[in-house]
XYZ file of C-alpha atoms in Angstrom:
528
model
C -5.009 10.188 -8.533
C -6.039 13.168 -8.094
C -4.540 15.937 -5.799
C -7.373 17.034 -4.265
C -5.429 19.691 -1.556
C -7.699 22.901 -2.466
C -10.127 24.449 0.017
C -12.115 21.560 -0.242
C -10.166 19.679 1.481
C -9.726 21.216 4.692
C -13.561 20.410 5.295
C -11.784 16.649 4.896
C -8.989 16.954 7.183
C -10.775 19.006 10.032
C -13.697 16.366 10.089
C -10.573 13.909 10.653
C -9.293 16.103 13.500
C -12.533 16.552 15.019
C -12.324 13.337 15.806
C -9.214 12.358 16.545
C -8.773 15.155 19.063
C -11.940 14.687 21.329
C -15.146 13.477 21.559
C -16.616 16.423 23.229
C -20.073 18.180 22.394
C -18.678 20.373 20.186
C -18.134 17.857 17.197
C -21.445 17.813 16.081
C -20.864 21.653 15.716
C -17.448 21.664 13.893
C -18.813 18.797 11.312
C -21.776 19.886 11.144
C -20.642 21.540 7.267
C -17.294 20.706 6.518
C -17.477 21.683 2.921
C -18.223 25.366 4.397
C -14.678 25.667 5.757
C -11.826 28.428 4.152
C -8.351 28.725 4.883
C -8.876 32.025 6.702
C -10.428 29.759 9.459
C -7.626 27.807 10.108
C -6.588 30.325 13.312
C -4.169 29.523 15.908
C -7.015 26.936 17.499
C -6.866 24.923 15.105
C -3.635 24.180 15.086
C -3.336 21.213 17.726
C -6.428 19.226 16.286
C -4.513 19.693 12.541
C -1.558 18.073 14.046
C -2.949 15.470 16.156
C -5.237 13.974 12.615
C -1.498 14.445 11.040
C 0.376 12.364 13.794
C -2.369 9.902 13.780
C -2.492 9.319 9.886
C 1.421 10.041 9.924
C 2.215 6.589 11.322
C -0.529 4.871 9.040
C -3.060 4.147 11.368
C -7.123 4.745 10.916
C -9.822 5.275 13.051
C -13.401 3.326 12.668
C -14.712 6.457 14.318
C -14.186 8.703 11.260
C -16.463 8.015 8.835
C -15.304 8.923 5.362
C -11.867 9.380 6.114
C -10.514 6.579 7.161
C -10.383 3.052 9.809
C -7.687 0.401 10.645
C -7.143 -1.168 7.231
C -4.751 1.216 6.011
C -2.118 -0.321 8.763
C -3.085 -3.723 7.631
C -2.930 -2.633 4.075
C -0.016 -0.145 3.974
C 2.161 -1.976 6.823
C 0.660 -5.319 7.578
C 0.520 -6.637 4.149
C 3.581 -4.547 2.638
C 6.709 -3.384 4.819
C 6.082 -6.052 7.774
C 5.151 -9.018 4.885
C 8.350 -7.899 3.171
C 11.307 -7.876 6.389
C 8.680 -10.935 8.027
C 8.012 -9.467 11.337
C 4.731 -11.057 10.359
C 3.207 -13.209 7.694
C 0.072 -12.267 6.106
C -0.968 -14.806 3.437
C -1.258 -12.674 1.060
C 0.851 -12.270 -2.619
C 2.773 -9.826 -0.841
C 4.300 -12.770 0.853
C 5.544 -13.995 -2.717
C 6.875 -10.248 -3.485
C 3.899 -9.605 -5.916
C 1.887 -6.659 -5.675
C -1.797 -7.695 -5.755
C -5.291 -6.327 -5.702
C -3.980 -2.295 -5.676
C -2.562 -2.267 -2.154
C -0.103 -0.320 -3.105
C -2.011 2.837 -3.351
C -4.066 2.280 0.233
C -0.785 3.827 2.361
C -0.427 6.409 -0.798
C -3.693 7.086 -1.199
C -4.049 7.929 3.051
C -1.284 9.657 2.891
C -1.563 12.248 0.327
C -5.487 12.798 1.179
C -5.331 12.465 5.256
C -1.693 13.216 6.511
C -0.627 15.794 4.009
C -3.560 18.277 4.190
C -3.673 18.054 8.256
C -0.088 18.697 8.346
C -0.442 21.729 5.932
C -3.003 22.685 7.973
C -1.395 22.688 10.926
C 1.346 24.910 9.343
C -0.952 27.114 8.313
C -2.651 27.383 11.778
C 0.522 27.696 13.296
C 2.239 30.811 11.324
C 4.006 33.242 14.074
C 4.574 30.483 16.294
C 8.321 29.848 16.121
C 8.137 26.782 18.480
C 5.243 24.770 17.033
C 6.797 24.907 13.527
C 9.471 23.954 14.624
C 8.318 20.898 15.761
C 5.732 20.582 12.946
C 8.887 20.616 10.641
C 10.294 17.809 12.526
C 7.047 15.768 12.302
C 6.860 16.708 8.267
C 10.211 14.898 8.073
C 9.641 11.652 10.178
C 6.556 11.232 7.805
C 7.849 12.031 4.494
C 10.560 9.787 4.928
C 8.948 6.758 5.250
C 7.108 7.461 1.978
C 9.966 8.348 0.062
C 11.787 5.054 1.597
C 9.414 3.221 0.067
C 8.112 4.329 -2.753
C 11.109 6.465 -4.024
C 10.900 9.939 -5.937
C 7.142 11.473 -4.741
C 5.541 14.322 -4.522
C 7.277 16.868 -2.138
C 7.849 20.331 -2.679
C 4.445 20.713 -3.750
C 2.544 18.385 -2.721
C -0.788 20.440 -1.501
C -0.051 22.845 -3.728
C -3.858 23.089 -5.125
C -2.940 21.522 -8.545
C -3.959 18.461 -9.963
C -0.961 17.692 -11.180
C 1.988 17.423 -8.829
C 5.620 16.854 -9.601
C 7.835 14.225 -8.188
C 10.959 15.268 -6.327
C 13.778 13.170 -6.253
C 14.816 11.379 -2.966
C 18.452 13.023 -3.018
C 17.052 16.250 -3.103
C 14.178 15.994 -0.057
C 16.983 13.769 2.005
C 18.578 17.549 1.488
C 15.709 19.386 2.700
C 15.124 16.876 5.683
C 18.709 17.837 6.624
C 17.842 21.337 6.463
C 14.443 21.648 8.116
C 16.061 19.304 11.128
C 18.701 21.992 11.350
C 16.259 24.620 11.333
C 14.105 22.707 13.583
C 16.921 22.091 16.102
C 18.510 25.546 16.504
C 14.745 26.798 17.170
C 14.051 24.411 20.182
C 17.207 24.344 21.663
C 17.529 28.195 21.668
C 13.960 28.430 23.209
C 12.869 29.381 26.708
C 9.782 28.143 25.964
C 9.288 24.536 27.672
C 5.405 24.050 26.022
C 4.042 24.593 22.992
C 0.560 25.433 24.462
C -1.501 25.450 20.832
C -0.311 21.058 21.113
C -0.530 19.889 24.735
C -4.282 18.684 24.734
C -4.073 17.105 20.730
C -0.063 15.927 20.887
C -0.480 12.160 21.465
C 3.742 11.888 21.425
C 4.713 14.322 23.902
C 1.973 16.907 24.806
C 3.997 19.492 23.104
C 7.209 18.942 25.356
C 9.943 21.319 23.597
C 12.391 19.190 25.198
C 11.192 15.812 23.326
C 10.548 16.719 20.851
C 13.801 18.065 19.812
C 15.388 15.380 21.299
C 12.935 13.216 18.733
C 14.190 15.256 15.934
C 18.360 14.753 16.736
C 17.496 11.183 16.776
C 15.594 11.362 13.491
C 18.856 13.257 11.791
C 20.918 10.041 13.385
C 18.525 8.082 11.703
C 18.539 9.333 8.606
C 22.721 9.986 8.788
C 22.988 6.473 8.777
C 20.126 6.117 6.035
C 23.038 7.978 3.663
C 26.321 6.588 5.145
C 27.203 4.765 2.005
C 26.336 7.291 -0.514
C 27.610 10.616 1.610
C 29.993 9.084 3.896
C 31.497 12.320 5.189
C 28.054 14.344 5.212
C 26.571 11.537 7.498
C 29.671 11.521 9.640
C 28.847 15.444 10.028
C 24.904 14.774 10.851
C 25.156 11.952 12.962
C 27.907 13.424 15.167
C 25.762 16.639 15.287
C 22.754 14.581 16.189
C 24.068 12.939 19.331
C 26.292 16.136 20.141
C 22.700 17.965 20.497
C 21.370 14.459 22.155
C 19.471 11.646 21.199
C 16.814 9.640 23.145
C 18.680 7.620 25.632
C 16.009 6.352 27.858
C 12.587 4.669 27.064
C 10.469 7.384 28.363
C 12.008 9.548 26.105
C 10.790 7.144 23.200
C 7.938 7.910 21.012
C 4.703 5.902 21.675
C 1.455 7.387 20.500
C -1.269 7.086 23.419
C -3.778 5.123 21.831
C -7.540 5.456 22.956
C -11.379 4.386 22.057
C -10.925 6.763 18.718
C -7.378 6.499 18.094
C -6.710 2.890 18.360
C -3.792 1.057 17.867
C -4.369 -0.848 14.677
C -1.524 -3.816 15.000
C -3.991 -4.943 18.253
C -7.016 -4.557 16.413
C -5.772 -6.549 13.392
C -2.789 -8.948 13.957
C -4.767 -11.525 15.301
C -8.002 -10.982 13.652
C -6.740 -10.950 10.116
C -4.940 -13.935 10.953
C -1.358 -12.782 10.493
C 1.661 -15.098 11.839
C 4.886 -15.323 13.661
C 7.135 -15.915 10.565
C 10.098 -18.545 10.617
C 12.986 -15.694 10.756
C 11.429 -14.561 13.594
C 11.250 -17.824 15.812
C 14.782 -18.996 14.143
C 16.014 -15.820 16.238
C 13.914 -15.311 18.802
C 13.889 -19.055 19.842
C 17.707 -19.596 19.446
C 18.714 -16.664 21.314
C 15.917 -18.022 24.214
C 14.950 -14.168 23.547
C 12.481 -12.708 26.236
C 10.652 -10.615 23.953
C 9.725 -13.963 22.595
C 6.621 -14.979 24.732
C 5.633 -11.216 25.181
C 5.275 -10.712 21.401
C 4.459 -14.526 20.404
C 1.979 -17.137 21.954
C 2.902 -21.065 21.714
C 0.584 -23.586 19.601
C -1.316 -26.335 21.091
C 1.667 -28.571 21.469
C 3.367 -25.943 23.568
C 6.142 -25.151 21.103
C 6.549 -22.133 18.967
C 5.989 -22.521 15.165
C 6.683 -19.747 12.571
C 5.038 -19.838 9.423
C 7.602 -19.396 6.448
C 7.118 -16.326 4.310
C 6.707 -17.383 0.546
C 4.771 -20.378 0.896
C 2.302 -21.577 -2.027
C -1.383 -20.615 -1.739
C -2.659 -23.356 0.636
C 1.007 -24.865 1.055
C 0.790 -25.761 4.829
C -2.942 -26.533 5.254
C -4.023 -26.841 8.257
C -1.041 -26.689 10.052
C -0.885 -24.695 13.291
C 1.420 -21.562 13.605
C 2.296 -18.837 16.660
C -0.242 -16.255 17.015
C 0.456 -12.954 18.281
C 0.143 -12.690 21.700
C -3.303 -11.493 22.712
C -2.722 -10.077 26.041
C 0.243 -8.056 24.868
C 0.419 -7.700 20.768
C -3.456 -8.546 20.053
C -6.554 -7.069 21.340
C -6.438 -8.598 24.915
C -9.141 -10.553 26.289
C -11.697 -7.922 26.584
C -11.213 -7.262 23.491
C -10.003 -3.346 23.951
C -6.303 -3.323 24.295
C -6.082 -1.776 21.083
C -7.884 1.411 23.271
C -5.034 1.263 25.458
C -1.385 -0.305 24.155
C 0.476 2.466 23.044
C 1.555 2.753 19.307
C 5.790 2.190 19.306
C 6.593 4.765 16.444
C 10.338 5.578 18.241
C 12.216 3.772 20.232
C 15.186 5.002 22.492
C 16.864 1.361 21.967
C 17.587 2.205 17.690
C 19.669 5.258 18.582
C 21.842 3.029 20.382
C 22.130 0.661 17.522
C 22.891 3.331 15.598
C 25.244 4.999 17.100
C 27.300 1.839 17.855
C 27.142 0.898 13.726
C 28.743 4.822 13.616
C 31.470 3.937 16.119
C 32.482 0.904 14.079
C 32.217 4.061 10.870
C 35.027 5.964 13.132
C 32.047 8.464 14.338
C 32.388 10.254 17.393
C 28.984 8.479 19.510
C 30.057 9.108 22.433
C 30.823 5.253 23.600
C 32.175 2.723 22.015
C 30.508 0.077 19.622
C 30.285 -2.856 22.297
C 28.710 -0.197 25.061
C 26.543 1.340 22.732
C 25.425 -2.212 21.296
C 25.030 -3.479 24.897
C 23.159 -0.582 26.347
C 21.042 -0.953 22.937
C 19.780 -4.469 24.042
C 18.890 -3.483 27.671
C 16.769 -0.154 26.591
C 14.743 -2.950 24.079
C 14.165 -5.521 26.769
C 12.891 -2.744 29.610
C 10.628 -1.341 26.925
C 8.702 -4.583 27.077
C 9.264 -5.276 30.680
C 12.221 -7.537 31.088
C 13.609 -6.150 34.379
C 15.374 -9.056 35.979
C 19.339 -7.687 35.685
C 20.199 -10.923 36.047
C 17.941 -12.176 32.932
C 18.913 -9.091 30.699
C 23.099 -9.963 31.340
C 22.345 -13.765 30.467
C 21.046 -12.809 27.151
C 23.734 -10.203 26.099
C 26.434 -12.694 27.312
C 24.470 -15.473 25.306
C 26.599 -17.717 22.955
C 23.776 -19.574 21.612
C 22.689 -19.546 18.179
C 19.232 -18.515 16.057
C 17.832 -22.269 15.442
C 15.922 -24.614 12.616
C 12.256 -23.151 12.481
C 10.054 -25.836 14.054
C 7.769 -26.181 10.699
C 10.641 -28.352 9.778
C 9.463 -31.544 12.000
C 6.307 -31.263 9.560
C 7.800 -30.364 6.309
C 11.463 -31.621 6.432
C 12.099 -30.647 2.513
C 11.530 -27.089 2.875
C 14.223 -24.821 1.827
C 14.943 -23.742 4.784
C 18.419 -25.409 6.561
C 20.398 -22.464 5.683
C 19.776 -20.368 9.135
C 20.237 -16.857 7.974
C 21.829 -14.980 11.470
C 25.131 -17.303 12.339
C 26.483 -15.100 15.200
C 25.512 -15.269 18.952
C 24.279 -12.393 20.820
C 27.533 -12.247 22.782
C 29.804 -9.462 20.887
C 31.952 -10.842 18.600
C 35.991 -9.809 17.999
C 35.640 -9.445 14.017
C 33.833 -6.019 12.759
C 32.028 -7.510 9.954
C 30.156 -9.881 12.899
C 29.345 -6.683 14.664
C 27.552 -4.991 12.076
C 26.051 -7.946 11.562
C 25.023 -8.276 14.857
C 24.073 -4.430 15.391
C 21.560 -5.214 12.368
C 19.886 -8.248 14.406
C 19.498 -6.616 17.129
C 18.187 -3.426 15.968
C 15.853 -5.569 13.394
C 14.511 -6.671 16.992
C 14.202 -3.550 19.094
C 12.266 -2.252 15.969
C 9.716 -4.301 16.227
C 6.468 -4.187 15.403
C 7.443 -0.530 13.888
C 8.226 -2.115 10.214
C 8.352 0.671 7.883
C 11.794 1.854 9.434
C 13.350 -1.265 9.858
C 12.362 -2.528 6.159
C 14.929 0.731 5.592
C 17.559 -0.124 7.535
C 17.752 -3.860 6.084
C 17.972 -2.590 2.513
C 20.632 -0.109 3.532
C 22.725 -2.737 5.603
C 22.249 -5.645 3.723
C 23.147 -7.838 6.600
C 21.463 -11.738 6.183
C 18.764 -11.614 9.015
C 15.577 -13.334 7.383
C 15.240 -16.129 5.081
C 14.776 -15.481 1.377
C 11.175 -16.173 0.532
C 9.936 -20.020 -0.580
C 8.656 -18.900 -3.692
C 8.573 -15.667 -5.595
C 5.524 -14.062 -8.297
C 7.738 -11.405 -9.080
C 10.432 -12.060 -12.192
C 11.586 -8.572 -12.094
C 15.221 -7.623 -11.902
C 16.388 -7.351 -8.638
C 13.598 -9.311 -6.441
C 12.748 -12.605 -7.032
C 13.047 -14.146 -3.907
C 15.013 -11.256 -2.343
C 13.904 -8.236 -0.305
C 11.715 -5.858 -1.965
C 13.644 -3.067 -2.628
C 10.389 -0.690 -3.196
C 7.014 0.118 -3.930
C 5.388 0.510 -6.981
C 3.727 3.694 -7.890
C -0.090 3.726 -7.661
C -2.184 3.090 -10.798
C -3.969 6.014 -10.646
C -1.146 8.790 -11.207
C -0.244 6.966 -14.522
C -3.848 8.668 -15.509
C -4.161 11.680 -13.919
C -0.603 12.982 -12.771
C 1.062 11.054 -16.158
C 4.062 13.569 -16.600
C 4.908 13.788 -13.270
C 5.026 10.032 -12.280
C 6.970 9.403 -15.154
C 9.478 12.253 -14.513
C 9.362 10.474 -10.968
C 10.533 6.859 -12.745
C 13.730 9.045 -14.669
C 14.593 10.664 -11.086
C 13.686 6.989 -9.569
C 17.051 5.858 -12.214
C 15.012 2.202 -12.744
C 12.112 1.047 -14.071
C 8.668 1.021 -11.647
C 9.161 -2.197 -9.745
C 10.275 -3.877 -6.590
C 13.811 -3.960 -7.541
C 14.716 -0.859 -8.365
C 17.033 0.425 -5.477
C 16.528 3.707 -3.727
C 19.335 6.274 -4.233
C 20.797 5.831 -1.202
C 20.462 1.971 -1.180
C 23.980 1.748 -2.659
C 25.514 -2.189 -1.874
């Protein structure tokens, strides 16, 4: 593809902010010739509507009120199909389900990316020069973005990516891990030294945190914890460093200091618009858990079929495999678009929870990290922060389940199809912390694959790093390459458009990627 980040461009991007930041009488004027726009108008206004098109596009999601840009079927594309197909939070129906990569979707979340998100944050960097607080937190934003794309594709476009050129080289994922490190340093010392408590130029367009100083750098220690833990296998004692730095500066701790973008009429959230209308599917991992456990989350997330049982839908099944047979829907009042058919206006997007840092930190305990607790707490106080977020408050309720000794069950498609391959139950352990470390990671990996949820893109990460048996391997498998068959994906292929017009670079990309271009090539820091 081509790199199309010139002055061009910004006529793009500021169309997309337009929109995303109001619908005020002004839009007609600011679209009115976006073609007309040069970088010497990207002042200090512009600075909040840059960032709130790249938060928006950021997290994958499209608006059906911006006409050229974009609409909802990059998340169903980029996320649905790919990263929440591949760790079956959902099933889609697609090839993706079989590990193949079909009909180009690879290049929809690329494609947004590099043509939406990219140019709106380098606009916003540009609109923001001489404010020491906003880039600050625009640096923490560039990071939480990047990484995802770089966790799943591998080496991409960095350094210079909107650097005007057609052709862009590939940096490799060891060296912009290092730069994330750096600019969450940089980003760090500048909030916490500030007296500033706003960043004015972001209240009105920030759909995270209205520009709180405070969250946001609280956001950015717990993306270095993230990302610590990201590299604990290949740079055990730099991770150790970072992730006891992280929570020494502090990490989110309670919900509301969680990241949920507030979705509205033009920046909808996409899952509700699209789960239940593109017919995805509870999957059979998820009901083997949620279901043995007798999980709350369960009915809030999942609805029950006719028969008034809960039926997930195996991931990997043939084309036309299960006919007509009835699985769980998401649930519409909660996960879908609600009866009136607008929750997607309203349900907040869950890009950060408080409950992962808790995860994390107690998988660091068991590493011999200083987290501040220890690794039962920490797990413990993990579980509560996930089941408040979705409104289990009954104290009573929340100490059943972490004291629960029951285990994840048979899926319930079995009473229908009682040859499928499916009698070895992946997760063997019981919520209820165990006395044997290797059963705590394990269980530190179940739960946190659960307080993810529905965010997939991080938690299709964290599996790869960890390793730990939570879902079923898929039925069947269309993809003979080395390294996936009916396994996790490990990646995502490179788009077929930069083996024609970036050629050099992509294939520079596949040296520094240390594997051929396919879904089993594992990322650098994806190490067991």
């Amino acid at each position: 593809m081509k790199y199309s980040f010139k002055i061009k461009t910004l006529g793009v991007a500021l169309m997309a902010v337009s929109i995303l930041s109001s619908c005020t009488s002004d839009f007609d004027e600011i679209n009115k010739d976006p073609n007309s726009l040069t970088e010497d108008q990207l002042d200090a206004t512009l600075a909040g509507p840059s960032f709130a098109s790249a938060l928006y596009a950021g997290i994958h999601n499209g608006s059906y009120s911006s006409p050229g840009v974009d609409d909802q079927g990059t998340w169903g594309i980029a996320t649905g199909i790919l990263s929440s197909t591949f760790i079956q939070y959902l099933n889609c129906g697609y090839g993706t389900e079989r590990n193949a990569f079909v009909n180009g979707y690879e290049g929809r979340g690329w494609t947004r990316f590099y043509t939406v998100a990219v140019p709106a944050l380098n606009n916003a960097i540009k609109a923001s020069q001489g404010n020491a607080e906003a880039l600050a937190i625009l640096k923490i934003w560039k990071v939480f973005m990047y990484n995802q794309m770089v966790d799943a594709y591998g080496p991409i476009p960095y350094s210079e990516a909107g650097n005007g050129k057609e052709k862009v080289p590939y940096d490799s994922v060891e060296f912009i891990y290092t730069d994330f490190f750096k600019l969450l340093d940089e980003a760090s010392a500048t909030l916490g030294s500030s007296a500033v408590t706003t960043v004015a130029a972001f209240q009105p367009n920030d759909r995270l945190y209205a520009g709180n100083v405070a969250n946001w750098r609280v956001f950015g220690n717990s993306l270095r914890l993230r990302l610590a833990l990201r590299i604990s296998d290949i740079e055990p004692a730099k991770a150790k460093t970072q992730a006891e730095a992280a929570v020494a500066a502090g990490v989110m701790q309670t919900n509301e200091q969680g990241a949920f973008f507030k979705a509205s009429n033009i920046t909808p959230n996409n899952l509700n618009m699209i789960v239940n209308s593109w017919g995805y599917t509870m999957t059979a991992s998820m009901e083997s858990i949620l279901v043995g456990y007798n999980d709350p989350r369960l009915a809030k997330w999942f609805a029950k079929i006719d028969t008034g049982v809960y039926r997930g839908q195996p991931v990997g099944g043939l084309e036309d495999q299960f006919g007509t047979t009835k699985f769980s829907a998401f649930n519409n009042d909660v996960m879908g678009n609600g009866a009136a058919g607008n929750l997607s206006e309203s349900k907040n997007i869950e890009v950060f929870m408080a409950s992962e840092n808790y995860f994390s930190r107690a998988e660091g305990a068991l590493n011999g990290w200083n987290m501040g607790g220890t690794a039962k707490d920490l797990y413990e106080a993990g579980i509560r922060a996930s089941l408040l977020q979705w409104g289990i408050t009954d104290a009573n309720a929340i100490n059943a389940y972490i004291a629960g000794n029951t285990l994840p069950t048979l899926p319930n498609i079995l009473t229908v199809y009682p040859t499928l391959d499916l009698q070895d139950i992946p997760v063997k352990l019981p919520v209820a912390w165990s006395g044997a470390a290797a059963s705590q990671r394990t269980q530190i990996a179940v739960q946190k694959y659960l307080a993810i949820f529905p965010e997939s893109w991080e938690s299709w990460a964290d599996l790869r790093r960890s390793d730990a048996k939570v879902i079923y391997p898929v039925l069947n498998t269309d993809n003979n390459d080395a390294g996936v068959g009916k396994s996790l994906m490990k990646r995502i292929i490179y788009v077929t458009n930069e083996y024609s017009s970036n050629k050099d670079a992509v294939t520079d990309g596949i040296v520094k990627l240390k594997g051929p271009d396919s879904g089993g090539t594992k990322l650098w820091w994806d190490t067991k």
